[in-house]
mmCIF file with all atom_site columns, C-alpha atoms in Angstrom:
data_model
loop_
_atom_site.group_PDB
_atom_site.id
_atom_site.type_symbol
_atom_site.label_atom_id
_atom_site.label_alt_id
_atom_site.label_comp_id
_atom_site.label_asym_id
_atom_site.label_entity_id
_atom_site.label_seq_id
_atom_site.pdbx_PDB_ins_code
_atom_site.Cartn_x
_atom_site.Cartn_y
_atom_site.Cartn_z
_atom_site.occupancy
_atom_site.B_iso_or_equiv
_atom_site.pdbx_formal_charge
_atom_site.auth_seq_id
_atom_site.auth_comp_id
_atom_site.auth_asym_id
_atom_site.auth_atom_id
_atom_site.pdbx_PDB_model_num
ATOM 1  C CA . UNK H 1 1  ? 115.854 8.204   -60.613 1.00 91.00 ? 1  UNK H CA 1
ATOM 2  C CA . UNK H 1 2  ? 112.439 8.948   -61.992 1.00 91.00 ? 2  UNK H CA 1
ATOM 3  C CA . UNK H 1 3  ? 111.963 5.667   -62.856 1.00 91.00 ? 3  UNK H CA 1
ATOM 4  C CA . UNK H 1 4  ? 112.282 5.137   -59.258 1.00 89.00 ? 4  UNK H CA 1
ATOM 5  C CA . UNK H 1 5  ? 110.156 7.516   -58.094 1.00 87.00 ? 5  UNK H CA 1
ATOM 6  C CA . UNK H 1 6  ? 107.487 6.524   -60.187 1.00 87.00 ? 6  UNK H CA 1
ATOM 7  C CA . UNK H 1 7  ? 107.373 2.939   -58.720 1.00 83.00 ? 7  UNK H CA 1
ATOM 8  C CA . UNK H 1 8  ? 107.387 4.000   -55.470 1.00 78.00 ? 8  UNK H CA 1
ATOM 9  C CA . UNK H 1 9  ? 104.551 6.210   -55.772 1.00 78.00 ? 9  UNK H CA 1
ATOM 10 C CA . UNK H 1 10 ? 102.423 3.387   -57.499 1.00 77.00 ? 10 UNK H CA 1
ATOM 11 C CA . UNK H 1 11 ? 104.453 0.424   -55.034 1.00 71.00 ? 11 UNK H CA 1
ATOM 12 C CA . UNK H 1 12 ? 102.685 -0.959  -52.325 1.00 68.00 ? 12 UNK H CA 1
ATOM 13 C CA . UNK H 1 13 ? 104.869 -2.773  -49.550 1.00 68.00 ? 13 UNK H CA 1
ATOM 14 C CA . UNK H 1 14 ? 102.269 -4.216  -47.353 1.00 70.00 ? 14 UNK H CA 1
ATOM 15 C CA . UNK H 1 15 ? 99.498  -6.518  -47.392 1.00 68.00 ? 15 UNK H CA 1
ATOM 16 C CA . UNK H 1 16 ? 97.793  -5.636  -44.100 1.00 72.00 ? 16 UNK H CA 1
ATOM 17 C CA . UNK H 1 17 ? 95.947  -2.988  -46.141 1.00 72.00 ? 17 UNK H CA 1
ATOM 18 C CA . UNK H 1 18 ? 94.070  -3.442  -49.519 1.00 77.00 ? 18 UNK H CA 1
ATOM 19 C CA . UNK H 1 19 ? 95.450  -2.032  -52.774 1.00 79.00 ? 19 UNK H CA 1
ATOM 20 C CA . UNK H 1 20 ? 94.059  -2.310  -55.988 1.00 84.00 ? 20 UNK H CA 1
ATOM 21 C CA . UNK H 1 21 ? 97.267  -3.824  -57.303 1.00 83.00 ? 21 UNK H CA 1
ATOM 22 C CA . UNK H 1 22 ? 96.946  -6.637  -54.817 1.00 85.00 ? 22 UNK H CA 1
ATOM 23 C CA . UNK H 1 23 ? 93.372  -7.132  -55.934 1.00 89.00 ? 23 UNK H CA 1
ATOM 24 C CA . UNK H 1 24 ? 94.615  -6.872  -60.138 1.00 92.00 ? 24 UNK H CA 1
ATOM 25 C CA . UNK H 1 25 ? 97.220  -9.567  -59.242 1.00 91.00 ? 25 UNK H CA 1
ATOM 26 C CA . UNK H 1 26 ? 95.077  -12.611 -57.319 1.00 92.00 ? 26 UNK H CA 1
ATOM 27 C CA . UNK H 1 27 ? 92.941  -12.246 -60.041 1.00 95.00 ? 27 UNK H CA 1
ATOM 28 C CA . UNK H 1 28 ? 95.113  -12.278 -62.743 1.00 96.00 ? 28 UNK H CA 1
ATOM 29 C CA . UNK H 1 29 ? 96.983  -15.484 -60.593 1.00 95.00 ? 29 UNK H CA 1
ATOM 30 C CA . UNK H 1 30 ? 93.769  -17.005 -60.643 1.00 96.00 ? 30 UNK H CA 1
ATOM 31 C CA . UNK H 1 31 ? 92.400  -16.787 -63.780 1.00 95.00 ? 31 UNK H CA 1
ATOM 32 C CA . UNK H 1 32 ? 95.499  -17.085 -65.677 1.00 96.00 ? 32 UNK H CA 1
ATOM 33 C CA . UNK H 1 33 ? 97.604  -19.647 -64.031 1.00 95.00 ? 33 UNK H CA 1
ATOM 34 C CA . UNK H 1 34 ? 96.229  -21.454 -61.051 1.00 95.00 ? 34 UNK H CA 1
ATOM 35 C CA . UNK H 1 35 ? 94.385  -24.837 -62.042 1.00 94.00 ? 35 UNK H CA 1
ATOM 36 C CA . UNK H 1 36 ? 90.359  -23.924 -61.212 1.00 90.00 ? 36 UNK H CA 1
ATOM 37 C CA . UNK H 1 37 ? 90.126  -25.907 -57.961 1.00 93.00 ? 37 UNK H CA 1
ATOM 38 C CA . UNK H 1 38 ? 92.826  -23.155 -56.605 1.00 92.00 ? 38 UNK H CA 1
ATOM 39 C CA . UNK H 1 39 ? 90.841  -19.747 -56.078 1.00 92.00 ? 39 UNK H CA 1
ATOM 40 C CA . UNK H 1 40 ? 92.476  -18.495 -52.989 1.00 91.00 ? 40 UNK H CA 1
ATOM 41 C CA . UNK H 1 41 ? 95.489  -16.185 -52.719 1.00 91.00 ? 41 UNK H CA 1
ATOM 42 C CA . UNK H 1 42 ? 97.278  -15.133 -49.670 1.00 90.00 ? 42 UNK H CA 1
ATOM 43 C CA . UNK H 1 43 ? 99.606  -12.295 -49.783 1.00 88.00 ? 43 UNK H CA 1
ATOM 44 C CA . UNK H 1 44 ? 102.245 -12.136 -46.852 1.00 88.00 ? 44 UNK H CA 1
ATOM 45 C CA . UNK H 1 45 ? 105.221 -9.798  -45.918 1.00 84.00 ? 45 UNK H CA 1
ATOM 46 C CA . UNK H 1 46 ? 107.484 -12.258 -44.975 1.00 88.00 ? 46 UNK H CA 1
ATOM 47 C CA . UNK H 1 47 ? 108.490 -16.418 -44.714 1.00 90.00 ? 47 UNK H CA 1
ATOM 48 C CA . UNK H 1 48 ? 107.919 -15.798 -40.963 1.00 91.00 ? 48 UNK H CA 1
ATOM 49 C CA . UNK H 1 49 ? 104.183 -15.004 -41.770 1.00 90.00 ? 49 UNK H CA 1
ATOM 50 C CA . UNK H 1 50 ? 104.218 -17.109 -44.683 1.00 93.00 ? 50 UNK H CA 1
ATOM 51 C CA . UNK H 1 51 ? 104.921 -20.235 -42.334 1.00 92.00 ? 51 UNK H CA 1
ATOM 52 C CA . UNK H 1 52 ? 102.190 -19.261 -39.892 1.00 93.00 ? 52 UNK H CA 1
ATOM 53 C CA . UNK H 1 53 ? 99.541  -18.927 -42.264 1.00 93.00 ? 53 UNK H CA 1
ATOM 54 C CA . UNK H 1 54 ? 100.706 -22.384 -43.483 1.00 93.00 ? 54 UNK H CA 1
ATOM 55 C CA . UNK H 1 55 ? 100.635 -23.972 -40.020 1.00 92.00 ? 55 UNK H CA 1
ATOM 56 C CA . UNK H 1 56 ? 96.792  -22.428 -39.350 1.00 92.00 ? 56 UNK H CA 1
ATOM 57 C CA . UNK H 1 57 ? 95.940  -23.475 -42.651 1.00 93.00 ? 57 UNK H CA 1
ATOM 58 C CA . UNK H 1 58 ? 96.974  -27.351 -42.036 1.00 93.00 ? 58 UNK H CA 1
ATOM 59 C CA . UNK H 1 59 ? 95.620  -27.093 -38.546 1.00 93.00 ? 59 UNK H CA 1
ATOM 60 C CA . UNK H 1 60 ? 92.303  -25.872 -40.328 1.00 94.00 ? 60 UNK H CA 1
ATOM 61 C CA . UNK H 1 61 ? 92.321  -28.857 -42.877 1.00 93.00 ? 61 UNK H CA 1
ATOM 62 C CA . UNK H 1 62 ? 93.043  -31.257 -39.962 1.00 94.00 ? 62 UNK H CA 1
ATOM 63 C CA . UNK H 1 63 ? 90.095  -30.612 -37.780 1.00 93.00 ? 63 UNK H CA 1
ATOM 64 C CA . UNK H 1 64 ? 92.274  -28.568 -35.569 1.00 88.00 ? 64 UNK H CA 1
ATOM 65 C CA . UNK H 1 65 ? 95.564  -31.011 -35.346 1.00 90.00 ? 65 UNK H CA 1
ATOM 66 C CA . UNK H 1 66 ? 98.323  -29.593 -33.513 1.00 87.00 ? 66 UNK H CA 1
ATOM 67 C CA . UNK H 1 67 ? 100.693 -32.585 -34.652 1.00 90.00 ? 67 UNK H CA 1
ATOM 68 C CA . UNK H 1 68 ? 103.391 -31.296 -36.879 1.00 89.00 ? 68 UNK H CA 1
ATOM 69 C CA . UNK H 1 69 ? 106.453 -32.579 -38.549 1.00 89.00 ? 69 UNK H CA 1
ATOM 70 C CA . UNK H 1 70 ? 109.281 -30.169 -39.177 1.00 87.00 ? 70 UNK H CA 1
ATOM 71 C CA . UNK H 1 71 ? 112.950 -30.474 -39.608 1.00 86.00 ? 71 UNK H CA 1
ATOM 72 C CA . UNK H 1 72 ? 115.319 -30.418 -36.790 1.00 87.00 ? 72 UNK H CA 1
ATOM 73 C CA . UNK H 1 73 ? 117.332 -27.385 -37.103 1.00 86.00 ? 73 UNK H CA 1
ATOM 74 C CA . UNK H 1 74 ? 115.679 -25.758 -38.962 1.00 85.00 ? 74 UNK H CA 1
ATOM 75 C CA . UNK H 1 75 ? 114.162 -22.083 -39.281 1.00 86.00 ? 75 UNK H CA 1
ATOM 76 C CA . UNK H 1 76 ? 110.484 -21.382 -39.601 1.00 87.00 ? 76 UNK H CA 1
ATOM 77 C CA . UNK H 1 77 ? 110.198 -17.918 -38.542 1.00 89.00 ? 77 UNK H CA 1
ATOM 78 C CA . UNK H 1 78 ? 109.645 -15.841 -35.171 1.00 89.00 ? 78 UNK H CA 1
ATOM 79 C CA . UNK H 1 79 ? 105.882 -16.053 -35.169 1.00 90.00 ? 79 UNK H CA 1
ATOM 80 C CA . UNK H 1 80 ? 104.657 -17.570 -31.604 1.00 89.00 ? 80 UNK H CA 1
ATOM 81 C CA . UNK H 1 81 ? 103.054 -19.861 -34.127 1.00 88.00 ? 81 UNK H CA 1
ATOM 82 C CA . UNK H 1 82 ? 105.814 -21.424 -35.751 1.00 90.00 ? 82 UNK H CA 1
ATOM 83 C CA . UNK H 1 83 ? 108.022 -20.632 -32.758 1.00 89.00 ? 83 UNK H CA 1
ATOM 84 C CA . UNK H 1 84 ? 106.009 -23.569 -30.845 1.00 88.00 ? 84 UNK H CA 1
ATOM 85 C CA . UNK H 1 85 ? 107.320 -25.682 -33.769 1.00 87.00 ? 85 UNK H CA 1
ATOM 86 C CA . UNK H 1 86 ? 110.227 -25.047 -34.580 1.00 84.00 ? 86 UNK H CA 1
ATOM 87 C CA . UNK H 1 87 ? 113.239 -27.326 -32.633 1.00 81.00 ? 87 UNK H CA 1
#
């Protein structure tokens, strides 16, 4: 149980706010095991946001493309982003 405790003082469950452990880890990512032309880390809370972020990001890279391939069926999230994609 004090094992317990003790992460849960230290834990920190979401990334809308800036913790110091959030900070440690990109860097450590970075330096240590993404290739150098990968310097960007994006923390999310769930696949829903996960998705979304993924979707703006593409639509970024694209000059703004809305066109999107998904799977039919499938389940991207409740985001009204991926919402608008999903079948």
């Amino acid at each position: 149980v004090r094992a317990v405790q003790e992460q849960v003082a230290i834990l920190n469950t979401n990334t809308r706010y800036l913790h110091p452990h959030m900070v440690q880890l990109a860097e450590q990512l970075v330096t240590r095991h993404f290739p150098p032309n990968l310097c960007k880390v994006f923390f999310c809370n769930s696949g829903s946001e996960a998705n979304d972020l993924a979707l703006r990001l593409a639509r970024a890279y694209s000059g703004g493309s809305n066109n999107t391939i998904v799977v039919q069926g499938a389940y991207h999230g409740h985001t009204l982003g991926v919402l608008e994609i999903s079948p």
